[in-house]
Amino acid sequence: MAEYVHQPITGPQAFRETGTAAVESQAALLLLLGRQLRGDDQALAARAAAADMSAAIEAVPSDDLAQFPVPRLRPSRDRVGVALVETRLAERFGARIVRRATIPQEERPDVLGDLAQTLFERSEPVAAAELMEASLRSPDELTRVAAAAAYFELSTRPKRLITILVRGTRSEDTLVQTVAATALARIAPEHPRLRQMTRAKTARSAGETSHSALLVHGTFARSHEWWQPGGSFHSYLRDNVRADLYAAGDRFEWSGGYSDAARDVGARDLRTWVENRNLQGLDLFGHSHGANVIMQATKFGLRAGALVLLSCPVHVPKYLPDFGRTTKVVSIRVHLDLVILADLGGQRFRHPQIHENVLPIWFDHGASHDPEVWRDNNVPAML
């Protein structure tokens, strides 16, 4: 089973410690700083307000921030010169810090921990830039990727950050890979690496059965095994939750592309797929932006049963279901999902017709489709 964080490490201490909780806490802090400097949450709120839906979204939940405080930064359109940042780092830690590709693990607490301490004491863009610049040299891959994602609009040398993100998309760690791909898609949507990540694999079948439920993958997950018939999560659902989960070789898939257009095409294709098989009324499980695909499909005329949204980025008003075409909507997610932070989406719905369930896990986007998480937290009872 994956190692999940049940208690984040807060403040500068996250940068002084090692281990999964420390690294994921570092990544969350960096991504949250980037959101503040870009003004992402204000933009989310403005879009919701324009549709008179301000109450339907919580970009960054206040209860999460109470447990995981972040320095407050004003949005800034000004880039911070890398030469200035490197000069300040060299004056403080010696010239080696800007020449090194990686800060040695034994020096990381003194460098990154001290920079984080300064940021918490003096909430200024240049202090954030110093922490981000130094974090690009972290020995931890997730920290480097999060720093690159957060720093892109602030740095005067952004192209090198794309290189870090591209490397991250090739990580063996799924969380690193997904955060990197999401950030890369936001920054450089036409990058050829993203096309490689949306290639399909040969469909598998887990045998015929009655069909009244369907599992839909998210962005960049088209080739992943967990959602396919015979895959880990598909098998768990079929064996323990929904014996009627669709398991034939012609299961539905969509491109997994990172754009509203790709999701709209996926939603229309889903409606057609269901209608061609006369499966109206299916209960639909969707992960990440796959959850937005299934919601969008109801707007395009699909009549569904229950919708189960797993780690769904909240983008209101663009993605909400037609509640008249579904019987129930349930959302299951973790605290401060790193991929949703990189996606610039909201962390939670605040809609009376969407039942939110937040697992006692922090940061990991894939936890919501982990069979062990479902067992340990009795997720089936939430449906």
Coordinates of N, CA and C in Angstrom, one line a residue, residues 25-117:
S25 N 4.3 17.9 2.3 CA 3.9 19.2 2.9 C 4.7 20.3 2.2
Q26 N 6.0 20.1 1.9 CA 6.7 21.1 1.1 C 6.1 21.4 -0.2
A27 N 5.7 20.4 -0.9 CA 5.0 20.5 -2.2 C 3.7 21.3 -2.1
A28 N 2.9 21.0 -1.1 CA 1.7 21.7 -0.9 C 1.9 23.2 -0.6
L29 N 2.9 23.5 0.3 CA 3.2 24.9 0.6 C 3.6 25.7 -0.7
L30 N 4.5 25.1 -1.4 CA 5.0 25.7 -2.7 C 3.9 26.0 -3.6
L31 N 3.0 25.0 -3.9 CA 1.9 25.1 -4.8 C 0.9 26.2 -4.3
L32 N 0.7 26.2 -3.0 CA -0.2 27.2 -2.5 C 0.4 28.6 -2.6
L33 N 1.7 28.8 -2.4 CA 2.3 30.1 -2.7 C 2.1 30.5 -4.1
G34 N 2.3 29.6 -5.0 CA 2.2 29.9 -6.4 C 0.7 30.4 -6.7
R35 N -0.2 29.7 -6.2 CA -1.6 30.1 -6.4 C -1.9 31.5 -5.9
Q36 N -1.3 31.8 -4.7 CA -1.5 33.2 -4.2 C -0.9 34.2 -5.1
L37 N 0.3 34.0 -5.5 CA 1.0 35.0 -6.3 C 0.3 35.2 -7.7
R38 N -0.3 34.2 -8.2 CA -1.0 34.3 -9.5 C -2.4 34.8 -9.3
G39 N -2.9 34.8 -8.1 CA -4.3 35.2 -7.9 C -5.3 34.1 -8.4
D40 N -4.9 32.9 -8.3 CA -5.8 31.8 -8.9 C -7.1 31.7 -8.1
D41 N -7.1 31.8 -6.8 CA -8.3 31.6 -6.0 C -9.3 32.7 -6.2
Q42 N -8.7 34.0 -6.4 CA -9.6 35.1 -6.7 C -10.3 34.9 -8.1
A43 N -9.5 34.3 -9.0 CA -10.1 34.0 -10.4 C -11.2 33.0 -10.3
L44 N -11.0 31.9 -9.5 CA -12.0 30.9 -9.3 C -13.3 31.5 -8.7
A45 N -13.1 32.3 -7.7 CA -14.2 32.9 -7.0 C -15.0 33.9 -8.0
A46 N -14.2 34.6 -8.8 CA -14.9 35.5 -9.7 C -15.7 34.8 -10.7
R47 N -15.2 33.7 -11.2 CA -16.0 32.9 -12.2 C -17.3 32.4 -11.6
A48 N -17.1 31.9 -10.3 CA -18.3 31.4 -9.7 C -19.3 32.5 -9.4
A49 N -18.8 33.7 -9.0 CA -19.7 34.8 -8.6 C -20.4 35.3 -9.9
A50 N -19.7 35.2 -11.0 CA -20.4 35.7 -12.3 C -21.6 34.8 -12.6
A51 N -21.6 33.6 -12.2 CA -22.7 32.7 -12.4 C -23.6 32.6 -11.2
D52 N -23.4 33.5 -10.2 CA -24.2 33.5 -9.0 C -24.1 32.2 -8.3
M53 N -22.8 31.6 -8.2 CA -22.6 30.4 -7.6 C -21.4 30.5 -6.6
S54 N -21.2 31.6 -6.0 CA -20.1 31.8 -5.1 C -20.1 30.8 -3.9
A55 N -21.3 30.4 -3.5 CA -21.4 29.4 -2.4 C -21.1 28.0 -2.8
A56 N -20.9 27.7 -4.1 CA -20.8 26.3 -4.5 C -19.4 25.8 -4.5
I57 N -18.4 26.6 -4.2 CA -17.0 26.2 -4.3 C -16.2 26.7 -3.1
E58 N -15.3 25.9 -2.7 CA -14.3 26.4 -1.7 C -12.9 26.0 -2.3
A59 N -12.3 27.1 -2.8 CA -11.0 26.9 -3.5 C -10.0 26.2 -2.6
V60 N -9.7 26.8 -1.4 CA -8.8 26.2 -0.4 C -9.6 26.2 0.9
P61 N -10.0 25.1 1.4 CA -10.9 25.0 2.6 C -10.2 25.7 3.8
S62 N -11.0 26.5 4.5 CA -10.5 27.2 5.7 C -10.1 26.2 6.8
D63 N -10.7 25.0 6.9 CA -10.3 24.1 7.9 C -9.0 23.4 7.6
D64 N -8.7 23.3 6.3 CA -7.4 22.8 5.9 C -6.3 23.8 6.2
L65 N -6.6 25.1 5.9 CA -5.6 26.1 6.2 C -5.4 26.3 7.7
A66 N -6.4 26.0 8.5 CA -6.3 26.1 9.9 C -5.2 25.1 10.4
Q67 N -5.2 23.9 9.8 CA -4.3 22.9 10.1 C -3.0 23.0 9.4
F68 N -3.0 23.7 8.3 CA -1.8 23.8 7.5 C -1.6 25.3 7.0
P69 N -1.2 26.1 8.0 CA -1.1 27.6 7.7 C -0.1 27.9 6.6
V70 N -0.4 28.9 5.8 CA 0.5 29.3 4.7 C 0.7 30.9 4.8
P71 N 1.9 31.4 4.6 CA 2.1 32.8 4.6 C 1.2 33.5 3.6
R72 N 0.6 34.6 3.9 CA -0.3 35.3 3.0 C 0.5 36.2 2.1
L73 N 0.4 36.0 0.8 CA 1.0 36.9 -0.3 C 0.0 37.5 -1.2
R74 N 0.2 38.7 -1.5 CA -0.6 39.4 -2.5 C -0.3 38.9 -3.9
P75 N -1.3 38.8 -4.8 CA -1.1 38.5 -6.2 C -0.1 39.5 -6.8
S76 N 0.8 39.0 -7.6 CA 1.8 39.9 -8.2 C 2.1 39.5 -9.6
R77 N 2.1 40.5 -10.5 CA 2.4 40.2 -11.9 C 3.9 40.5 -12.2
D78 N 4.6 40.9 -11.2 CA 6.0 41.2 -11.4 C 6.9 40.0 -11.3
R79 N 7.7 39.7 -12.2 CA 8.7 38.6 -12.1 C 9.9 39.1 -11.3
V80 N 10.4 38.1 -10.6 CA 11.6 38.4 -9.7 C 12.8 37.9 -10.5
G81 N 13.8 38.8 -10.6 CA 15.0 38.4 -11.4 C 15.8 37.3 -10.7
V82 N 16.1 36.3 -11.6 CA 16.8 35.2 -11.0 C 18.2 35.6 -10.6
A83 N 18.8 36.5 -11.3 CA 20.2 37.0 -10.8 C 20.1 37.6 -9.4
L84 N 19.1 38.4 -9.1 CA 18.9 38.9 -7.8 C 18.7 37.8 -6.8
V85 N 17.9 36.9 -7.1 CA 17.6 35.8 -6.2 C 18.9 35.0 -5.9
E86 N 19.6 34.6 -7.0 CA 20.8 33.8 -6.8 C 21.9 34.6 -6.0
T87 N 21.9 35.9 -6.2 CA 22.9 36.7 -5.4 C 22.5 36.7 -4.0
R88 N 21.3 36.8 -3.7 CA 20.8 36.8 -2.3 C 21.1 35.4 -1.6
L89 N 20.9 34.4 -2.4 CA 21.1 33.0 -1.9 C 22.6 32.8 -1.6
A90 N 23.4 33.3 -2.6 CA 24.9 33.2 -2.4 C 25.4 33.9 -1.2
E91 N 24.9 35.1 -1.0 CA 25.3 35.9 0.1 C 25.0 35.2 1.4
R92 N 23.9 34.5 1.4 CA 23.4 33.9 2.7 C 24.0 32.5 2.9
F93 N 24.2 31.7 1.8 CA 24.6 30.3 2.0 C 25.9 30.0 1.3
G94 N 26.5 31.0 0.6 CA 27.7 30.7 -0.1 C 27.5 30.5 -1.6
A95 N 28.5 30.7 -2.4 CA 28.3 30.6 -3.9 C 28.0 29.2 -4.4
R96 N 28.3 28.2 -3.6 CA 28.1 26.8 -4.0 C 26.6 26.5 -4.2
I97 N 25.7 27.2 -3.5 CA 24.3 26.9 -3.6 C 23.8 27.1 -5.0
V98 N 24.2 28.1 -5.7 CA 23.7 28.4 -7.0 C 24.4 27.6 -8.1
R99 N 25.6 27.1 -7.8 CA 26.3 26.2 -8.7 C 25.8 24.8 -8.7
R100 N 25.3 24.4 -7.6 CA 24.9 23.0 -7.4 C 23.6 22.6 -8.1
A101 N 23.6 21.4 -8.6 CA 22.3 21.0 -9.2 C 21.4 20.5 -8.1
T102 N 22.0 20.0 -7.0 CA 21.2 19.4 -5.9 C 21.9 19.8 -4.6
I103 N 21.1 20.2 -3.6 CA 21.5 20.5 -2.3 C 21.7 19.2 -1.6
P104 N 22.9 18.9 -1.0 CA 23.0 17.7 -0.2 C 22.0 17.5 0.9
Q105 N 21.6 16.3 1.1 CA 20.5 16.0 2.0 C 20.8 16.6 3.4
E106 N 22.1 16.5 3.8 CA 22.5 16.9 5.1 C 22.4 18.4 5.3
E107 N 22.5 19.2 4.1 CA 22.4 20.6 4.2 C 21.0 21.2 4.0
R108 N 20.1 20.3 3.5 CA 18.8 20.8 3.2 C 18.1 21.5 4.4
P109 N 18.1 20.9 5.6 CA 17.4 21.6 6.7 C 17.9 23.0 6.9
D110 N 19.2 23.2 6.8 CA 19.7 24.6 7.1 C 19.4 25.5 6.0
V111 N 19.4 25.0 4.7 CA 19.1 25.9 3.6 C 17.6 26.1 3.4
L112 N 16.9 25.1 3.1 CA 15.4 25.2 2.8 C 14.7 25.6 4.1
G113 N 15.1 25.0 5.2 CA 14.4 25.3 6.4 C 14.5 26.8 6.8
D114 N 15.7 27.3 6.7 CA 16.0 28.7 7.0 C 15.2 29.6 6.0
L115 N 15.2 29.3 4.7 CA 14.5 30.1 3.8 C 13.0 30.1 4.1
A116 N 12.5 28.9 4.4 CA 11.0 28.9 4.8 C 10.8 29.7 6.0
Q117 N 11.7 29.6 7.0 CA 11.5 30.4 8.2 C 11.4 31.9 7.9

